Coordinates of C-alpha atoms in Angstrom, one line a residue:
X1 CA 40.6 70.2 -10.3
X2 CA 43.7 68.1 -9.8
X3 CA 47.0 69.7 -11.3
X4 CA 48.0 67.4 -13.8
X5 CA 52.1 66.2 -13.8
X6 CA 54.4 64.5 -16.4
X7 CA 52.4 60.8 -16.6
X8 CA 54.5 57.8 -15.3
X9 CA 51.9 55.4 -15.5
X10 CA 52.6 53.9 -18.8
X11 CA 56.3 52.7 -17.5
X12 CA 54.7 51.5 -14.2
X13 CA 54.3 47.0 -13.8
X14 CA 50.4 47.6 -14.0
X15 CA 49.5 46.0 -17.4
X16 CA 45.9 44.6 -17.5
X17 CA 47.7 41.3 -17.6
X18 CA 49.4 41.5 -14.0
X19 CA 46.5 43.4 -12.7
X20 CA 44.3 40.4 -13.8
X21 CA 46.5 37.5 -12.2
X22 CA 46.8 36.9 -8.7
X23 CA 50.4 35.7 -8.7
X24 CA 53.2 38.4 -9.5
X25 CA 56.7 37.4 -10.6
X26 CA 59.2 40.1 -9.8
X27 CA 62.6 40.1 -11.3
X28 CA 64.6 43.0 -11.4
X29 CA 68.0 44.9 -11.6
X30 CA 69.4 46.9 -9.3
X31 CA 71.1 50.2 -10.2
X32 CA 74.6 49.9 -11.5
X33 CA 76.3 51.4 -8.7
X34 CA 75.6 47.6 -6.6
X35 CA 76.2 45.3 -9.5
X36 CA 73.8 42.9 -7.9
X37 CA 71.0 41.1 -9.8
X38 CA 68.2 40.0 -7.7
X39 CA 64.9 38.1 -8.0
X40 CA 62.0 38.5 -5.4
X41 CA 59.8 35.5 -5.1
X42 CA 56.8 35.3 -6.5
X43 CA 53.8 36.7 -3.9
X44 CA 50.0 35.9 -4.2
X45 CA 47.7 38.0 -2.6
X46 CA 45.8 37.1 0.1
X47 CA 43.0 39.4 -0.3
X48 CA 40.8 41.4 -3.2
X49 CA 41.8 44.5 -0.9
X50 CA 45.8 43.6 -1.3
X51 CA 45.5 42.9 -4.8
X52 CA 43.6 46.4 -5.2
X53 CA 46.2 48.3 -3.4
X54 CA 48.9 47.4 -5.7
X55 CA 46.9 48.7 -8.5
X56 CA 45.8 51.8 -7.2
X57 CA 49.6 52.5 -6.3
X58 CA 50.4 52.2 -9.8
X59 CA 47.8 53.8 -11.1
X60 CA 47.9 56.7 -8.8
X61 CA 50.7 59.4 -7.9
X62 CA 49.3 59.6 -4.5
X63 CA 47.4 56.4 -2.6
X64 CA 46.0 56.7 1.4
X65 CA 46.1 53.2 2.6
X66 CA 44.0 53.0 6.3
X67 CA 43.1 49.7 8.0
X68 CA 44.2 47.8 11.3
X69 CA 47.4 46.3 11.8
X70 CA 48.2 42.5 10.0
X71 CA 46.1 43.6 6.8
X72 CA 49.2 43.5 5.2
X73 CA 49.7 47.1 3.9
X74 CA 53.1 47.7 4.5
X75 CA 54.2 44.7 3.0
X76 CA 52.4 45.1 0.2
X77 CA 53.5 48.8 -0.2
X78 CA 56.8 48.2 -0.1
X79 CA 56.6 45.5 -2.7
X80 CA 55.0 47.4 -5.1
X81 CA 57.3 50.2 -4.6
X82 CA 60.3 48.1 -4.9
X83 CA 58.3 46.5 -8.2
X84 CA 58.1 50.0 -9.8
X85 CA 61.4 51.0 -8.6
X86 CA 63.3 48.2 -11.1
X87 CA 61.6 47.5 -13.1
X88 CA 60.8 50.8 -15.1
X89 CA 63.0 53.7 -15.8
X90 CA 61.0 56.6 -13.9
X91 CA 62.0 55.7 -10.3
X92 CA 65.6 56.2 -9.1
X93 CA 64.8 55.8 -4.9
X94 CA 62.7 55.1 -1.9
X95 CA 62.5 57.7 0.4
X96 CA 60.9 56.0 3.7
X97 CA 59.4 58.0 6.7
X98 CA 57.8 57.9 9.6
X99 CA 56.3 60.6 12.4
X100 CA 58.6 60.5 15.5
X101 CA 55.7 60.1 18.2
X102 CA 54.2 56.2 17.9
X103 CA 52.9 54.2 20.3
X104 CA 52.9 56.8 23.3
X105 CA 56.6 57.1 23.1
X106 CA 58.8 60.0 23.1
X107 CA 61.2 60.6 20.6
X108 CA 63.3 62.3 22.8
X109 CA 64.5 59.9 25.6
X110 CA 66.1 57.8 23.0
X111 CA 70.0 57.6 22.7
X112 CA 71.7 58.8 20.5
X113 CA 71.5 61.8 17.5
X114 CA 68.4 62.0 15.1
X115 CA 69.4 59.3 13.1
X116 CA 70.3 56.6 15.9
X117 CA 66.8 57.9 17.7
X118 CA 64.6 57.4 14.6
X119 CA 66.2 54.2 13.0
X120 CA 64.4 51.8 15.3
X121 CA 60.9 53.2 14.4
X122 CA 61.3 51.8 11.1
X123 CA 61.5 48.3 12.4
X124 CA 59.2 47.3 10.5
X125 CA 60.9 48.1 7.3
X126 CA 63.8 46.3 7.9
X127 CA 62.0 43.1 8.2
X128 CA 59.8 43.4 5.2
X129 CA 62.9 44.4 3.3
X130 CA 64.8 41.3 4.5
X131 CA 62.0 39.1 3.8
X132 CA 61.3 40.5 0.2
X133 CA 65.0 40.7 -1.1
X134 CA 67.5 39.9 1.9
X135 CA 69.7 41.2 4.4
X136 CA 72.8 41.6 2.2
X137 CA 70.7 43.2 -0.5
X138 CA 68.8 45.8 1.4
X139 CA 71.6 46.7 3.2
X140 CA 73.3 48.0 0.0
X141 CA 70.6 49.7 -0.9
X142 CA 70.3 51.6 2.0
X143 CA 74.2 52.5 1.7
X144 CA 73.9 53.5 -1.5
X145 CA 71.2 55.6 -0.6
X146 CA 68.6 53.8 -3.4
X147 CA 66.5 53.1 -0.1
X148 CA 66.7 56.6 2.6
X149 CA 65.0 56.6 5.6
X150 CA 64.1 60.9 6.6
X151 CA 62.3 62.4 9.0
X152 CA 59.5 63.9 7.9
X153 CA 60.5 67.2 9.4
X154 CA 64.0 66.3 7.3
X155 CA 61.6 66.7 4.0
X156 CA 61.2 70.6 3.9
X157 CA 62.2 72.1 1.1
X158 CA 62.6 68.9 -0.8
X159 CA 61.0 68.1 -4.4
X160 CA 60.1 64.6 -4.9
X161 CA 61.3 63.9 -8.3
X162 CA 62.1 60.4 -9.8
X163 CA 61.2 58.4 -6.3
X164 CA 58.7 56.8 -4.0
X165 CA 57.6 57.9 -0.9
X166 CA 56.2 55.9 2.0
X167 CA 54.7 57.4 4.8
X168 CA 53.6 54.5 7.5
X169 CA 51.8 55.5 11.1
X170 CA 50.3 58.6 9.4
X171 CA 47.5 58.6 11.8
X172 CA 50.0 60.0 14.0
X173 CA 50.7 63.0 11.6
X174 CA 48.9 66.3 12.1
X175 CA 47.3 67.9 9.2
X176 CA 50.2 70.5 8.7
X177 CA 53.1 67.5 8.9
X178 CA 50.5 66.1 6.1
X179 CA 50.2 69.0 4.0
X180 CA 53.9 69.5 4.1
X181 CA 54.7 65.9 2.8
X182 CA 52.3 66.2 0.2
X183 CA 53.0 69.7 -1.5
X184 CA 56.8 67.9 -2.3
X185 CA 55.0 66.2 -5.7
X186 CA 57.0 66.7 -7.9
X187 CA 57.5 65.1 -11.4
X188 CA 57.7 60.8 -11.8
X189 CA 56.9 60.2 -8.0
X190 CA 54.4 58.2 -5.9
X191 CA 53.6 59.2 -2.5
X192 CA 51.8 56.2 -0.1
X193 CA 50.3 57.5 3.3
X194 CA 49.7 54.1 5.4
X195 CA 48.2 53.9 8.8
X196 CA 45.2 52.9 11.2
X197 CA 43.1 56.3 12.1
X198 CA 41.5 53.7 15.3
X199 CA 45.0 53.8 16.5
X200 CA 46.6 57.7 16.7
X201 CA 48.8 58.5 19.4
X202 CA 47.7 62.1 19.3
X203 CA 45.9 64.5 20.8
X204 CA 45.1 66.6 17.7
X205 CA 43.4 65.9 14.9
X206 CA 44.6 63.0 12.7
X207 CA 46.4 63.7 9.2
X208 CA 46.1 60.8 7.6
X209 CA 42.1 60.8 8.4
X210 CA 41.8 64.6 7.4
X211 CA 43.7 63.7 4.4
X212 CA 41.0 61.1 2.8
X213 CA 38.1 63.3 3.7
X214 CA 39.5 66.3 1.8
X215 CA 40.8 64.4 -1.4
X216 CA 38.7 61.1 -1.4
X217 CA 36.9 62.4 -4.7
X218 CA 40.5 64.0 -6.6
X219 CA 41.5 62.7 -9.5
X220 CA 45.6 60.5 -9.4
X221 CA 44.8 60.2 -6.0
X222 CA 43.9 56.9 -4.2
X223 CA 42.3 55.5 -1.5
X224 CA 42.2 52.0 -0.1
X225 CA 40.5 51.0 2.9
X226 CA 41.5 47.3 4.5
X227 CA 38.7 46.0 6.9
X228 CA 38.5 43.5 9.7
X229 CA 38.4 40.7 7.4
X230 CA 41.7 41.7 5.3
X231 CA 43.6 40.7 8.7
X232 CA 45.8 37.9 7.8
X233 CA 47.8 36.9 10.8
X234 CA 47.0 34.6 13.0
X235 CA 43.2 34.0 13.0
X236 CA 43.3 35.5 17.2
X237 CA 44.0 39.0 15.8
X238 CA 40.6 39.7 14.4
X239 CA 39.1 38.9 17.7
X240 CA 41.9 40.6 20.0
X241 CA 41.1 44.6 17.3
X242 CA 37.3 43.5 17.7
X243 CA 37.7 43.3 21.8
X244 CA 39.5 46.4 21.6
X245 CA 36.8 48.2 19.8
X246 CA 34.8 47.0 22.5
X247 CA 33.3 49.6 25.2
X248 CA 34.1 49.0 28.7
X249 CA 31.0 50.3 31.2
X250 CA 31.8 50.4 34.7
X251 CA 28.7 49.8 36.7
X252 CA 29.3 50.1 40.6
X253 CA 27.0 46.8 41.3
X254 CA 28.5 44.5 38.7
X255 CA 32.1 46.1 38.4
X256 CA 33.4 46.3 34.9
X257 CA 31.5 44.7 31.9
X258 CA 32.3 44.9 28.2
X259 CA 29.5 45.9 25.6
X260 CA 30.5 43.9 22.6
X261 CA 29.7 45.7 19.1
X262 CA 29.1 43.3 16.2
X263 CA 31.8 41.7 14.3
X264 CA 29.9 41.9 11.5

């Protein structure tokens, strides 16, 4: 049995008559302390998937998002969380994270202290920000510390209250760095765990896949699952993840040959 917290649902943008449209119009204030007024453009999703995960992030205080890359789950994340963040009166931040190890690179042999070494992982971020509510906008978020980027290993100790959480590459999470994230629930906050389980970077098992296996079936919690078809860049990257998830034989007459799986 799920333990049950203070409900922030009803204040959430979710009513059946957003849910029901495919076009959002966002408009929204941002806290006093900027004294800026902003309005995002409208969006339209792209895919049933896209338009699903913004309503199981509303509806849910914790949502695992897994899929490849280009399915637009980050984007879509962050707009939703930005969404909820202004227009309703439960969410006061974004707290963004990611683990340090990605794409076979070590944290370490970056310059600079933790925050100059971690800032570029969350390249990402940045753009989506600037392309959902501008440079000069985010950028005062950030400064006024509406929008934080922590380490994960930064989190200890912390109860999330009043904020949203994103959690992006958490394939590359172990179970424990999970499990740590995850027990910081606290009262009127979301948690989203984003990431491709095809893609760790690990050795050990994966968090994010451990993760949807153990709660899959628990109430509040959600789970969204993008596919090959959600990809919605350009049309060459369904067919560069399918190649990859191709098996390469090696046969010592014919040299290397590729087994092609189905693309469905």
């Amino acid at each position: 049995m799920s333990k049950k917290f203070k409900s922030s649902k009803k204040n959430t943008p979710a009513s059946p008559k957003t849910q029901n449209s495919n076009n959002l119009k966002l408009s929204y204030k941002v806290s006093e302390q900027t004294n800026l007024i902003q309005q995002i453009d409208s969006i339209k999703f792209k895919t049933e998937t896209q338009k699903n995960l913004y309503k199981e992030i509303c509806d849910n205080y914790i949502t695992f998002v897994a899929g490849p890359a280009g399915t637009g789950k980050t984007f879509i994340s962050l707009w939703t969380s930005l969404n909820l963040l202004f227009n309703g009166d439960n969410y006061k931040k974004i707290y963004i994270t990611k683990p340090y190890k990605t794409a076979g690179e070590d944290f370490g042999f970056l310059p600079g202290g933790i925050a100059e070494k971690f800032d570029p992982l969350l390249a990402s971020y940045y753009w989506n920000l600037e392309k959902i509510i501008g440079t000069e906008t985010y950028r005062r978020l950030i400064s006024h510390k509406i929008i934080e980027i922590v380490p994960i290993a930064y989190m200890r100790g912390i109860t999330f209250e009043n904020c949203i959480v994103l959690l992006d590459e958490a394939q590359n999470t172990s179970p424990e760095q999970l499990e740590l994230l995850l027990t910081r629930l606290g009262d009127d906050a979301k948690i989203i765990v984003m990431g491709d389980i095809k893609q760790s970077d690990i050795r050990t098992t994966s968090g994010l896949g451990d993760a949807m296996l153990r709660f899959k079936d628990i109430e509040d919690i959600g789970m969204v699952e993008f596919m090959q078809e959600d990809v919605v860049r350009h049309p060459l990257v369904k067919k560069i993840i399918a190649g990859y998830e191709n098996e390469l034989i090696y046969n010592k007459e014919a040299g290397w040959k590729t087994e092609f799986k189905s693309m469905g």
